Structures are given as structure tokens and as C-alpha cells.
């Protein structure tokens, strides 16, 4: 969907944080203040194709000037292999380049009160670092676990260490094996809130553990930092829009949202990871193949709603209330 309030931004700094991660600093060309944001927020960068990609805002400082009408935004971007276009575009940016972005949106807000545990997997440190800064400024108790495959993939490490100090636990898979999310969650016996940001398997493990342990709603919060990949056996199917009767083919390697956008359909969306619910539409006919993190088990069983950014169809034809 086209945004009428897009920001015109200029790249003011590019830094290499790890071999695969760069931080990119953006500002208005005239130096005017930018819209305010809170920990967990992201902006959508508009690619040359017109598609948008979401990137979390990074703030290692609890100072109000960093988030209240700031003079710049800072992003952390991992170069994906293969890239779906967004990370390659971002890694190609140079100082002086101009881009368009949407104002900050927050689908992963930090709640007030209580003890907090932060878990970051890889590039998932970007919103988690901002949360640690906000909690420090609030003097709210927290601890932070930062996991990555190897030490050279721990982006923003100096800033994380300076901010979190003895509240920080580092984990690298090449030294200690895959991080055990289930074990962490079993150790949290004081009703702490857990915020997790990382790759899909880490989020899936956290959701499964929360169900097994009987965690109450509102104790686990998460944001996934990888789009749902095509699965073996995925097949093409037809999508029909009830409002127009128009029919579109969704290939095996594309989402419903991508197919509609390529066809010029003005569909609402944001995260493109099945988390925010912005792209949700009703299902009139057909059987959805749910791959989102929004719908409850009962809603998925009912088959009347679908998140078109990640979910597919089990039936050859899907009629949407769109």
C-alpha cells in the first residue's frame, strides 16, 4: 500500500559491524528532527521496485534525544544469502544516497513493570539493544542473553557490553552448541516477561516451550527476523478476490501478498513475517495453510482468516474477502 507520509532520508554513515552486518545511519537532508519512536519500533524502507522491507531502529543510549524527535535513525542490516532484494539493496547504500521510508511503527513494544529477560538471536539484537537501553533508563530490572553462531557474528558487541554490563550473557554456537531456549524458559520461575527476537527456529522453540510450561498470556513477546521460506512440496494455487472476481496465480516460490503486489493490487501489509496482522483478510472459500504467528489455534482451525504475507493454500483455489 502506498504511504502518503513517506520520509525522504539521506545516508549519513555506513559501518561494518560484522562480515555480514552493516549499520546504516539516516537523516533528513535539511537536518530537521524525525518522528519519535520507542524501543521495538521499525521503519519500512522503500526499495527501487516499490516493495518495502522492515528494519528495526537501533538505540544503545537511553537518552531521550535518541528517540524523541531524533536527528537520525540507525538500522542494523544483515546481508541474507540469497537476498530477496532488501538486504542487498541496503548493503549497497553509500553515504549521500537518498531513500524513502515510512515513519516508525511498533509491533514489538516494551511493556512497563516487572522483571524482564531479553533474548536476541543474531541480527535480532537490533530491537533488543533498544529495549535494554530503555530498561536501563527506566531503572527496570532486566538481563540480556545474546546468542549467535560465532563471536564474529555478534554485531554491536561493544555497545551491548557497555550497556548491559554484568546483566549480559553471551552464547556462541561454535563454543557451546545450539542455544537451548527451552532450558532458559524452564529456569524462569519468577513470572519474568521474556522478549525474544531472532530467527524462526528460536521463536518456534519459545512458543512451544511457553505452551508446554503453561505460561500465561502476556509473558512471552517475540519478533521473528526472517521471512517464512518456501517449503518442500509447496505448489502454485489460484487466489480470487471476491470484490472484483479477479483471479491471480500464486507460484510455489511466492507469497499471496507478493503475487498481488506484482499484479498491481493495493494490499495492506507491514511486517511480511506473519506477526503484525496488518495483512489479515477473510477467507470465503478454500482451505488456508497457516504459517503465521498471529492467529490462535482455534482461529486457524476455523479457516476463516489468513495472513497473506506468509500463509498459503491447501486447496487449489482460495477466495479472499478482498
C-alpha angles and dihedrals in degrees: 000000000000114000117219093197100054118155122233105220136181126212107242101171139013120191132181107230098172133351089275103027130073130181116221124197119205133190140164113272090237094048094243119154119272128225114285122252142184133223112292095031126131139191127219115234115211111228124211088259090058092250119127133227126196122230126179120238115243124217121167091176128076090206112126091228089068094063109015108082090326124194093229144019123222124205135186115214128186117206105236122212107242097021119212088213103274103081093041089052092049094047089052093059120113133194108282096029116129127220140169124240139172121245117267119290124188120211092153106051125174114240123220125243136030134050117308135205117198121201120188125184115197113303087006085089090085099081092028091058090053089050091051089052092050093048091049090052090049092045087232115155116254145147128206131215114194116191131182139156092256139356093258088062094058100107121199088014097153091049092047092050094046091050102041101032111170090359088073128095118186122204128184121186094216089061103033108016128246112340111258106227092176092056091050092051093047088056093056101090100150100074092257117171113243122210115192129186122172146086124336098262091055091051092045090052091050093049091048092049092048090054093046093048094044095238115185120246112271096035099092121052124175148171122198119220101202131061119241108272125219112269128220108269096029109146136192118264140177125256120197123194109220094208095061106012088234115152127213133186115230108203121219092253099047135069125239088249093052092049092050094047091050088053091053098255110151099227126173116242144141124165099031088205102088095255112101105049095223093122095047115133135172123262115225099174135009136036119282123220099218118214100156135109096220109069122077120237090257092050090050091049091050090056095206098119134048138184101223095198093072113001125089139188131274089195126065091244132039123187113202131199090237 
